[in-house]
Tab-separated table of C-alpha atoms in Angstrom:
chain	number	residue	atom	x	y	z
B	15	MET	CA	-15.320	1.505	-9.775
B	16	ASN	CA	-17.886	-0.398	-11.498
B	17	ARG	CA	-17.002	-3.968	-10.627
B	18	GLU	CA	-16.977	-6.347	-13.430
B	19	SER	CA	-16.805	-9.510	-10.762
B	20	GLN	CA	-16.175	-9.961	-7.027
B	21	PRO	CA	-12.829	-11.289	-5.595
B	22	SER	CA	-15.214	-14.277	-4.694
B	23	GLU	CA	-15.996	-14.808	-8.170
B	24	SER	CA	-12.117	-15.150	-9.030
B	25	VAL	CA	-11.217	-17.295	-12.007
B	26	SER	CA	-7.960	-19.590	-11.950
B	27	TRP	CA	-5.392	-18.284	-14.511
B	28	SER	CA	-2.707	-20.854	-15.208
B	29	LEU	CA	0.836	-19.701	-15.607
B	30	ALA	CA	1.867	-22.520	-17.225
B	31	SER	CA	-0.002	-21.793	-20.615
B	32	CYS	CA	-0.378	-17.727	-19.914
B	33	VAL	CA	2.565	-16.969	-22.488
B	34	SER	CA	1.786	-19.335	-25.194
B	35	ALA	CA	-2.258	-19.383	-25.186
B	36	PRO	CA	-3.116	-16.506	-22.743
B	37	ASP	CA	-6.821	-16.540	-21.844
B	38	PHE	CA	-7.481	-12.909	-22.527
B	39	PHE	CA	-5.866	-9.654	-23.217
B	40	LEU	CA	-6.378	-6.178	-21.274
B	41	THR	CA	-9.221	-4.241	-22.845
B	42	GLU	CA	-9.791	-0.329	-22.483
B	43	GLY	CA	-11.616	0.761	-19.284
B	44	GLU	CA	-10.826	-2.374	-17.175
B	45	VAL	CA	-8.193	-3.246	-14.793
B	46	VAL	CA	-7.180	-6.761	-13.880
B	47	ILE	CA	-6.120	-7.943	-10.612
B	48	TRP	CA	-4.287	-11.320	-9.867
B	49	SER	CA	-3.726	-12.657	-6.528
B	50	ALA	CA	-1.125	-15.182	-6.313
B	51	SER	CA	1.003	-17.433	-3.692
B	52	LEU	CA	4.519	-16.917	-3.626
B	53	GLU	CA	5.184	-20.383	-2.503
B	54	PRO	CA	4.931	-22.133	-5.898
B	55	GLY	CA	7.108	-25.135	-5.473
B	56	GLU	CA	10.772	-25.940	-6.537
B	57	PHE	CA	10.044	-26.200	-10.343
B	58	TRP	CA	8.536	-22.703	-10.623
B	59	LEU	CA	11.113	-21.197	-8.068
B	60	ASP	CA	13.802	-22.621	-10.765
B	61	ARG	CA	11.680	-21.228	-13.829
B	62	PHE	CA	11.049	-18.011	-12.240
B	63	ARG	CA	15.099	-17.451	-11.417
B	64	SER	CA	16.056	-18.316	-14.672
B	65	VAL	CA	13.923	-15.483	-16.357
B	66	LEU	CA	15.027	-12.571	-13.873
B	67	SER	CA	17.854	-10.093	-15.035
B	68	THR	CA	21.147	-9.788	-13.238
B	69	ASP	CA	19.853	-6.946	-11.024
B	70	GLU	CA	17.061	-8.861	-9.819
B	71	VAL	CA	19.127	-11.928	-9.031
B	72	ASP	CA	21.478	-9.767	-7.209
B	73	ARG	CA	18.407	-8.301	-5.127
B	74	ALA	CA	17.022	-11.801	-4.298
B	75	ASP	CA	20.288	-12.757	-3.037
B	76	ARG	CA	20.993	-9.923	-0.878
B	77	PHE	CA	18.015	-10.993	1.468
B	78	ARG	CA	19.298	-12.524	4.602
B	79	PHE	CA	16.745	-15.142	5.161
B	80	GLU	CA	15.807	-18.018	2.525
B	81	LYS	CA	12.220	-17.650	2.530
B	82	HIS	CA	12.726	-14.125	1.639
B	83	ARG	CA	15.037	-14.715	-1.326
B	84	ARG	CA	12.095	-17.121	-2.522
B	85	ARG	CA	9.380	-15.128	-2.124
B	86	PHE	CA	11.163	-12.180	-3.904
B	87	THR	CA	12.207	-14.561	-7.030
B	88	ALA	CA	8.432	-15.875	-7.195
B	89	ALA	CA	7.116	-12.245	-6.959
B	90	ARG	CA	9.112	-10.978	-9.733
B	91	GLY	CA	8.953	-14.182	-11.853
B	92	ILE	CA	5.177	-14.182	-11.683
B	93	LEU	CA	5.122	-10.435	-12.698
B	94	ARG	CA	7.441	-11.051	-15.790
B	95	PHE	CA	5.030	-14.064	-16.861
B	96	LEU	CA	1.927	-11.983	-16.576
B	97	LEU	CA	3.424	-9.178	-18.511
B	98	ALA	CA	4.956	-11.355	-21.047
B	99	ALA	CA	1.385	-12.830	-21.659
B	100	GLN	CA	-0.014	-9.139	-22.220
B	101	THR	CA	2.979	-8.042	-24.420
B	102	GLY	CA	3.496	-11.129	-26.679
B	103	THR	CA	6.938	-11.594	-25.654
B	104	SER	CA	8.871	-13.774	-23.358
B	105	PRO	CA	9.303	-13.517	-19.533
B	106	GLU	CA	13.214	-12.960	-19.810
B	107	SER	CA	12.887	-10.000	-22.433
B	108	ILE	CA	10.795	-7.826	-20.298
B	109	ARG	CA	12.909	-4.613	-19.740
B	110	PHE	CA	11.876	-2.583	-16.511
B	111	GLY	CA	12.466	1.273	-16.247
B	112	TYR	CA	12.179	2.889	-12.981
B	113	GLU	CA	10.375	6.166	-12.020
B	114	THR	CA	11.906	8.752	-9.761
B	115	HIS	CA	10.580	7.199	-6.786
B	116	GLY	CA	11.135	3.572	-7.734
B	117	LYS	CA	7.776	2.385	-9.275
B	118	PRO	CA	8.709	0.357	-12.358
B	119	PHE	CA	7.342	0.579	-15.692
B	120	ILE	CA	7.862	-1.135	-19.236
B	121	GLU	CA	7.455	0.792	-22.658
B	122	GLY	CA	4.071	0.792	-24.083
B	123	ALA	CA	0.304	1.238	-22.782
B	124	ILE	CA	0.314	-1.310	-20.297
B	125	ARG	CA	0.239	0.138	-16.470
B	126	PHE	CA	0.972	-1.866	-13.769
B	127	ASN	CA	1.626	-2.232	-9.996
B	128	MET	CA	2.388	-5.100	-7.322
B	129	SER	CA	2.290	-5.613	-3.636
B	130	ASP	CA	3.263	-8.450	-1.315
B	131	SER	CA	2.920	-9.567	2.271
B	132	GLY	CA	4.098	-12.801	3.668
B	133	PRO	CA	3.548	-15.714	1.246
B	134	PHE	CA	0.876	-13.501	-1.172
B	135	ALA	CA	1.238	-10.947	-3.734
B	136	VAL	CA	-1.199	-9.091	-5.818
B	137	TYR	CA	-0.849	-7.456	-9.251
B	138	ALA	CA	-2.853	-4.950	-11.060
B	139	MET	CA	-2.644	-4.132	-15.068
B	140	THR	CA	-4.469	-1.782	-16.701
B	141	LEU	CA	-4.056	0.177	-20.242
B	142	GLY	CA	-3.117	3.747	-20.369
B	143	LYS	CA	-4.351	4.623	-16.634
B	144	GLU	CA	-2.084	4.921	-13.713
B	145	VAL	CA	-2.689	2.272	-11.086
B	146	GLY	CA	-1.763	1.455	-7.362
B	147	ILE	CA	-2.157	-1.925	-5.421
B	148	ASP	CA	-1.372	-2.947	-1.586
B	149	ILE	CA	-1.723	-6.013	0.378
B	150	GLU	CA	-1.185	-6.518	4.170
B	151	GLN	CA	-1.853	-9.268	6.274
B	152	ILE	CA	-3.888	-8.456	9.250
B	153	ARG	CA	-1.173	-9.047	11.813
B	154	GLU	CA	-0.790	-8.227	15.567
B	155	ILE	CA	0.057	-4.615	15.914
B	156	HIS	CA	0.927	-2.520	19.491
B	157	ASP	CA	-1.510	0.367	19.976
B	158	ALA	CA	-2.868	0.808	16.512
B	159	GLY	CA	-4.671	3.864	17.700
B	160	ALA	CA	-1.096	5.621	18.949
B	161	LEU	CA	0.152	4.827	15.388
B	162	ALA	CA	-2.917	6.236	13.509
B	163	ARG	CA	-2.466	9.431	15.642
B	164	ARG	CA	1.289	9.662	14.647
B	165	PHE	CA	1.126	8.965	11.113
B	166	PHE	CA	-2.397	9.271	9.655
B	167	ALA	CA	-4.633	12.200	8.888
B	168	PRO	CA	-6.885	13.289	11.867
B	169	GLY	CA	-10.096	12.062	10.434
B	170	GLU	CA	-8.760	8.763	10.087
B	171	ALA	CA	-7.070	8.379	13.466
B	172	GLU	CA	-10.389	9.504	15.064
B	173	ILE	CA	-12.045	6.680	13.091
B	174	ILE	CA	-9.485	4.148	14.046
B	175	LEU	CA	-9.646	5.325	17.902
B	176	ARG	CA	-13.627	5.046	17.746
B	177	THR	CA	-13.145	1.341	16.525
B	178	GLU	CA	-13.584	-0.697	19.647
B	179	THR	CA	-14.272	-4.345	17.955
B	180	ASP	CA	-11.123	-4.496	15.874
B	181	GLN	CA	-8.594	-1.632	15.453
B	182	ARG	CA	-6.204	-3.828	13.705
B	183	SER	CA	-8.456	-4.073	10.752
B	184	ALA	CA	-9.449	-0.389	10.695
B	185	PHE	CA	-5.841	0.368	10.739
B	186	PHE	CA	-4.729	-2.179	7.928
B	187	THR	CA	-7.777	-0.995	5.779
B	188	CYS	CA	-6.459	2.502	6.151
B	189	TRP	CA	-2.899	1.609	5.538
B	190	THR	CA	-3.587	-0.447	2.291
B	191	ARG	CA	-5.885	2.396	0.913
B	192	LYS	CA	-3.261	5.028	1.518
B	193	GLU	CA	-0.257	2.863	0.035
B	194	ALA	CA	-2.224	2.304	-3.248
B	195	TYR	CA	-3.071	5.963	-3.556
B	196	ILE	CA	0.727	6.620	-2.995
B	197	LYS	CA	1.784	3.887	-5.434
B	198	ALA	CA	-0.679	4.964	-8.240
B	199	ARG	CA	0.856	8.498	-7.966
B	200	GLY	CA	4.538	7.033	-8.106
B	201	GLU	CA	5.397	9.224	-4.731
B	202	GLY	CA	7.032	6.447	-2.630
B	203	LEU	CA	8.017	7.488	0.656
B	204	SER	CA	8.259	11.174	-0.152
B	205	MET	CA	4.675	11.748	0.301
B	206	PRO	CA	3.336	12.177	3.901
B	207	LEU	CA	0.735	9.806	5.164
B	208	ASP	CA	-1.092	12.550	6.738
B	209	SER	CA	-1.194	14.889	3.898
B	210	PHE	CA	-4.431	13.048	2.325
B	211	GLU	CA	-7.488	10.857	3.920
B	212	VAL	CA	-9.130	7.858	2.654
B	213	SER	CA	-12.242	6.574	3.697
B	214	ILE	CA	-12.245	3.765	6.476
B	215	ASP	CA	-15.841	3.376	7.683
B	216	PRO	CA	-16.971	-0.013	6.412
B	217	ALA	CA	-20.367	1.572	5.625
B	218	GLU	CA	-18.912	3.972	3.542
B	219	ARG	CA	-17.456	2.920	-0.222
B	220	PRO	CA	-13.684	3.045	-0.704
B	221	ARG	CA	-12.609	6.703	-1.608
B	222	LEU	CA	-10.077	9.212	-1.728
B	223	VAL	CA	-11.652	11.978	0.650
B	224	SER	CA	-9.275	14.850	0.607
B	225	ALA	CA	-5.717	15.541	-0.471
B	226	ALA	CA	-3.657	18.785	0.523
B	227	ILE	CA	-1.632	18.346	-2.958
B	228	ASP	CA	-4.911	19.235	-4.816
B	229	PRO	CA	-8.425	19.023	-3.979
B	230	ALA	CA	-9.140	17.461	-7.615
B	231	GLU	CA	-7.332	14.767	-6.827
B	232	VAL	CA	-10.357	13.051	-5.073
B	233	THR	CA	-12.035	13.394	-8.676
B	234	ARG	CA	-9.142	11.853	-10.455
B	235	TRP	CA	-8.938	8.512	-8.485
B	236	SER	CA	-11.238	5.740	-8.000
B	237	MET	CA	-10.632	3.330	-5.240
B	238	ASP	CA	-11.857	-0.349	-4.325
B	239	ALA	CA	-11.126	-2.855	-1.681
B	240	PHE	CA	-11.260	-6.550	-1.502
B	241	THR	CA	-10.045	-9.689	0.319
B	242	PRO	CA	-7.310	-11.654	-1.486
B	243	ALA	CA	-6.655	-14.186	1.099
B	244	THR	CA	-8.151	-15.251	4.604
B	245	GLY	CA	-6.276	-12.665	7.015
B	246	TYR	CA	-5.249	-10.464	4.372
B	247	ILE	CA	-6.588	-7.207	3.262
B	248	ALA	CA	-5.970	-5.107	-0.198
B	249	ALA	CA	-6.693	-2.039	-2.009
B	250	ILE	CA	-6.506	-0.510	-5.376
B	251	VAL	CA	-6.554	2.837	-6.795
B	252	ILE	CA	-6.941	3.574	-10.624
B	253	GLU	CA	-6.824	6.830	-12.536
B	254	GLY	CA	-10.521	7.489	-13.793
B	255	SER	CA	-12.722	4.432	-13.463
B	256	ALA	CA	-12.338	0.914	-14.396
B	257	ARG	CA	-14.295	-2.404	-14.552
B	258	LEU	CA	-12.525	-4.647	-12.300
B	259	ARG	CA	-11.505	-8.383	-13.155
B	260	HIS	CA	-10.128	-10.966	-10.440
B	261	CYS	CA	-7.736	-13.924	-11.439
B	262	VAL	CA	-5.917	-16.050	-9.106
B	263	VAL	CA	-2.890	-17.378	-10.544
B	264	SER	CA	-2.512	-21.062	-10.728
B	265	PHE	CA	0.793	-22.996	-11.184
B	266	GLU	CA	-0.889	-25.865	-12.738
B	267	GLY	CA	-1.492	-27.009	-16.208
């Protein structure tokens, strides 16, 4: 991908004014990435819950723990506000459809994807190109090498096993890139993690190395990686190529 801005150059984007006066609209050939906290405070949590569909409220209420209910509410509410800003509608009027494996979509040219981990979420939007995004907190993991051997492609597992300083980071680097690719394709859990390979070596650019389903996949998709917050790692996969624009959701203003 040709990067239009680096994550360190992210601009603040006020959710409070984005619907009435959005700062920008999506343009051809770019993908916009938003990073957001899922702990926006009581005012915004109430606002988000008020724009969710009945189905989304039911899904939120099924979480056992309050923090998970609140984070789900925030994640879906933020998505609705971002989509409303780009479509010129209200957050509550957004109507989601779902592909076979659960990937959400709306009618029209906008393609989007989201991912959350702990109290953070990332969102990606573009026009007319499939996109997938994933975020993971770099957390404690028991025997990353053994997990890589069990689930990842042999080449990926070998690199992780050779990593002596921080196997956790190598593992989650691989995981986010693989998840972003699966989500871009809309495959969900139906696609085996060892059926394709992604680059992991820090000296190599993020990319799809191989795919058993079709060798042409490696040229169909572009990949990038970024750090949305300290202790987190994220990856994005987009059909074709695109300029990247990074934004941080603000709840001020």
